Amino acid sequence: SEIDVEATGADQAVGFGLVGFSLSLFTYYTIWVIVLPFVDSDHVIHSYFLPREYSVILPGVAALILLLFVGTFIGVVTWKNRKPKKVD
Amino acid sequence: MWIILDPKCRGFFNYNFALYLCTVFSTMTKLLEWLLGASLIGMAWGLVTFDLLDLQLPPQYRELAWPMPVYLLVVFGCYSLATVGYRVATFNDCEDAAKELQAQIKEAKEDLKKKGLKM
């Protein structure tokens, strides 16, 4: 049916978008952590990357934000499903 | 406590410790295997990062070592995300099965309405 074909298109877009995003993130992060220490400090490539400390701080912050979202989601869903007398 | 350093007693404690290790290794569960492996890798990382043995490795290798735990986590996250995305993109629709399911849902709703269930 018409709806099935559209859903597949959106699924494919989201799916391949995730794949592309993961590959880009992996490439950038690998160059940052693994490649850069072996490159001369006056090479131009260093200007595309933040100082090395941020390679640990940024994922840490991202993990905290993710935990915040997950916790908030669980809290909201639990709150919506609360029943007056007892919680099933 | 220092009795184990006495030469006359050391053999006794070595033997019993070896027996104990054999028991642990032969009854080791998968969990213990993973914990042992992870601890060994963790200790190796700690030794390199904090230079506990004064190995004086070249600075590039030390720079490479200290973000390793976070790097491995990020790589694992990227792999998971890519796998989920790929499987979502290549999940094949079964149009006939979908139509059949919709028909069955409709049939079930009508049947229940007849029997008095309020939707």
Short mmCIF file of C-alpha atoms in Angstrom, two decimals:
data_model
loop_
_atom_site.label_atom_id
_atom_site.label_comp_id
_atom_site.label_asym_id
_atom_site.label_seq_id
_atom_site.Cartn_x
_atom_site.Cartn_y
_atom_site.Cartn_z
CA SER A 1 0.00 0.00 0.00
CA GLU A 2 0.96 3.67 -0.36
CA ILE A 3 1.69 4.07 3.35
CA ASP A 4 4.08 1.09 3.46
CA VAL A 5 6.25 2.46 0.64
CA GLU A 6 6.52 5.87 2.34
CA ALA A 7 7.41 4.30 5.67
CA THR A 8 10.22 2.34 4.02
CA GLY A 9 11.59 5.58 2.54
CA ALA A 10 11.64 7.32 5.90
CA ASP A 11 13.11 4.20 7.56
CA GLN A 12 15.86 4.06 4.98
CA ALA A 13 16.61 7.77 5.39
CA VAL A 14 16.82 7.53 9.18
CA GLY A 15 18.76 4.25 9.06
CA PHE A 16 21.38 5.35 6.57
CA GLY A 17 21.54 8.74 8.28
CA LEU A 18 22.50 6.99 11.52
CA VAL A 19 25.12 4.92 9.67
CA GLY A 20 26.60 8.05 8.06
CA PHE A 21 26.63 9.94 11.35
CA SER A 22 28.33 7.03 13.18
CA LEU A 23 30.99 6.70 10.48
CA SER A 24 31.74 10.44 10.51
CA LEU A 25 31.93 10.54 14.28
CA PHE A 26 34.16 7.45 14.34
CA THR A 27 36.52 8.90 11.71
CA TYR A 28 36.83 12.32 13.37
CA TYR A 29 37.28 10.85 16.83
CA THR A 30 39.84 8.26 15.67
CA ILE A 31 41.95 10.92 13.94
CA TRP A 32 41.71 13.09 17.07
CA VAL A 33 42.72 10.37 19.57
CA ILE A 34 44.92 7.98 17.57
CA VAL A 35 46.47 9.88 14.68
CA LEU A 36 47.16 13.38 16.04
CA PRO A 37 49.78 12.42 18.70
CA PHE A 38 52.02 11.21 15.86
CA VAL A 39 51.64 14.37 13.76
CA ASP A 40 54.08 17.30 14.17
CA SER A 41 52.62 19.99 16.39
CA ASP A 42 53.06 22.67 13.71
CA HIS A 43 51.03 20.78 11.08
CA VAL A 44 47.88 22.58 9.88
CA ILE A 45 45.61 19.60 10.72
CA HIS A 46 45.80 20.44 14.44
CA SER A 47 43.73 23.59 13.83
CA TYR A 48 40.70 21.41 13.00
CA PHE A 49 40.73 19.72 16.39
CA LEU A 50 40.18 20.97 19.93
CA PRO A 51 42.85 20.46 22.63
CA ARG A 52 43.26 16.82 23.63
CA GLU A 53 41.53 17.15 27.01
CA TYR A 54 38.23 17.78 25.23
CA SER A 55 38.43 14.32 23.62
CA VAL A 56 37.61 12.92 27.08
CA ILE A 57 35.51 15.78 28.49
CA LEU A 58 33.05 16.03 25.56
CA PRO A 59 32.02 12.33 25.54
CA GLY A 60 31.67 12.52 29.32
CA VAL A 61 29.34 15.51 29.05
CA ALA A 62 27.41 13.82 26.23
CA ALA A 63 26.95 10.70 28.38
CA LEU A 64 25.66 12.82 31.27
CA ILE A 65 23.18 14.60 29.00
CA LEU A 66 22.02 11.25 27.62
CA LEU A 67 21.49 9.93 31.17
CA LEU A 68 19.53 13.10 31.94
CA PHE A 69 17.23 12.55 28.97
CA VAL A 70 16.69 8.87 29.79
CA GLY A 71 15.98 9.66 33.44
CA THR A 72 13.57 12.46 32.54
CA PHE A 73 11.77 10.22 30.05
CA ILE A 74 11.36 7.45 32.63
CA GLY A 75 10.18 9.98 35.19
CA VAL A 76 7.59 11.50 32.85
CA VAL A 77 6.24 8.10 31.79
CA THR A 78 6.04 6.88 35.41
CA TRP A 79 4.29 10.10 36.43
CA LYS A 80 1.73 9.80 33.62
CA ASN A 81 0.95 6.18 34.56
CA ARG A 82 0.49 6.77 38.28
CA LYS A 83 -2.88 5.60 39.58
CA PRO A 84 -4.60 7.24 42.60
CA LYS A 85 -4.81 4.20 44.85
CA LYS A 86 -2.01 1.84 43.91
CA VAL A 87 0.62 1.56 41.15
CA ASP A 88 0.35 -1.70 39.21
CA MET B 1 51.86 -12.39 58.51
CA TRP B 2 55.60 -12.38 57.72
CA ILE B 3 55.78 -16.13 58.40
CA ILE B 4 55.38 -16.72 54.63
CA LEU B 5 58.76 -15.09 54.06
CA ASP B 6 60.45 -17.63 56.35
CA PRO B 7 62.24 -20.10 53.96
CA LYS B 8 61.06 -23.14 55.92
CA CYS B 9 57.35 -22.18 55.56
CA ARG B 10 57.35 -20.62 52.09
CA GLY B 11 57.20 -23.95 50.23
CA PHE B 12 54.10 -24.94 52.16
CA PHE B 13 52.26 -21.71 51.33
CA ASN B 14 53.43 -21.74 47.69
CA TYR B 15 52.06 -25.26 47.20
CA ASN B 16 48.71 -24.46 48.74
CA PHE B 17 48.43 -21.21 46.82
CA ALA B 18 49.18 -23.07 43.58
CA LEU B 19 46.49 -25.66 44.41
CA TYR B 20 44.02 -22.86 45.09
CA LEU B 21 44.83 -21.14 41.78
CA CYS B 22 44.31 -24.45 39.93
CA THR B 23 40.89 -24.79 41.53
CA VAL B 24 39.94 -21.23 40.61
CA PHE B 25 41.08 -21.64 36.99
CA SER B 26 39.33 -24.97 36.45
CA THR B 27 36.01 -23.73 37.84
CA MET B 28 36.22 -20.28 36.30
CA THR B 29 32.95 -18.98 34.96
CA LYS B 30 32.62 -16.71 31.96
CA LEU B 31 32.07 -13.78 34.30
CA LEU B 32 35.36 -14.45 36.08
CA GLU B 33 37.13 -14.79 32.74
CA TRP B 34 35.82 -11.44 31.58
CA LEU B 35 36.62 -9.77 34.90
CA LEU B 36 40.14 -11.21 34.84
CA GLY B 37 40.71 -10.07 31.27
CA ALA B 38 39.29 -6.62 31.96
CA SER B 39 41.41 -6.25 35.12
CA LEU B 40 44.59 -7.21 33.26
CA ILE B 41 43.88 -4.72 30.49
CA GLY B 42 42.94 -2.10 33.07
CA MET B 43 46.18 -2.64 34.96
CA ALA B 44 48.23 -2.42 31.76
CA TRP B 45 46.47 0.87 30.93
CA GLY B 46 47.06 2.21 34.45
CA LEU B 47 50.74 1.30 34.29
CA VAL B 48 51.21 3.18 31.02
CA THR B 49 49.06 6.21 31.86
CA PHE B 50 50.44 6.89 35.34
CA ASP B 51 53.95 5.61 34.53
CA LEU B 52 53.98 3.41 37.63
CA LEU B 53 56.98 1.37 36.49
CA ASP B 54 58.98 4.39 35.24
CA LEU B 55 59.20 2.80 31.81
CA GLN B 56 59.84 6.22 30.18
CA LEU B 57 57.85 5.50 27.04
CA PRO B 58 57.95 8.04 24.21
CA PRO B 59 55.51 10.92 24.88
CA GLN B 60 53.35 10.12 21.83
CA TYR B 61 52.50 6.68 23.21
CA ARG B 62 51.60 8.11 26.59
CA GLU B 63 49.42 10.74 24.87
CA LEU B 64 47.77 7.89 22.97
CA ALA B 65 47.18 5.72 26.05
CA TRP B 66 45.37 7.94 28.51
CA PRO B 67 42.12 8.57 26.56
CA MET B 68 41.87 4.85 25.65
CA PRO B 69 38.95 3.84 27.92
CA VAL B 70 36.79 6.73 26.67
CA TYR B 71 37.90 6.07 23.09
CA LEU B 72 36.86 2.40 23.29
CA LEU B 73 33.48 3.39 24.73
CA VAL B 74 32.88 5.92 21.94
CA VAL B 75 33.88 3.37 19.28
CA PHE B 76 31.53 0.81 20.82
CA GLY B 77 28.75 3.42 20.82
CA CYS B 78 29.39 4.27 17.16
CA TYR B 79 29.36 0.59 16.20
CA SER B 80 26.07 0.04 18.04
CA LEU B 81 24.47 3.09 16.43
CA ALA B 82 25.65 2.07 12.96
CA THR B 83 24.36 -1.49 13.42
CA VAL B 84 20.94 -0.30 14.59
CA GLY B 85 20.75 2.24 11.74
CA TYR B 86 21.75 -0.32 9.11
CA ARG B 87 19.22 -2.87 10.32
CA VAL B 88 16.46 -0.24 10.36
CA ALA B 89 17.34 0.76 6.78
CA THR B 90 17.45 -2.81 5.43
CA PHE B 91 14.42 -4.14 7.30
CA ASN B 92 12.12 -5.42 4.57
CA ASP B 93 8.44 -4.55 4.66
CA CYS B 94 6.02 -7.45 4.28
CA GLU B 95 3.06 -5.72 2.64
CA ASP B 96 0.87 -8.83 2.41
CA ALA B 97 1.43 -9.69 6.05
CA ALA B 98 0.65 -6.08 7.03
CA LYS B 99 -2.66 -6.12 5.15
CA GLU B 100 -3.57 -9.46 6.66
CA LEU B 101 -2.78 -8.16 10.13
CA GLN B 102 -4.93 -5.03 9.61
CA ALA B 103 -7.82 -7.23 8.48
CA GLN B 104 -7.42 -9.46 11.53
CA ILE B 105 -7.38 -6.43 13.87
CA LYS B 106 -10.58 -5.14 12.27
CA GLU B 107 -12.22 -8.54 12.62
CA ALA B 108 -11.19 -8.82 16.27
CA LYS B 109 -12.55 -5.33 17.07
CA GLU B 110 -15.93 -6.12 15.53
CA ASP B 111 -16.10 -9.43 17.32
CA LEU B 112 -15.36 -7.83 20.69
CA LYS B 113 -17.86 -5.01 20.06
CA LYS B 114 -20.53 -7.62 19.44
CA LYS B 115 -19.68 -9.25 22.76
CA GLY B 116 -20.12 -5.94 24.56
CA LEU B 117 -16.58 -4.62 25.05
CA LYS B 118 -16.46 -0.80 24.85
CA MET B 119 -13.58 0.56 22.73
#
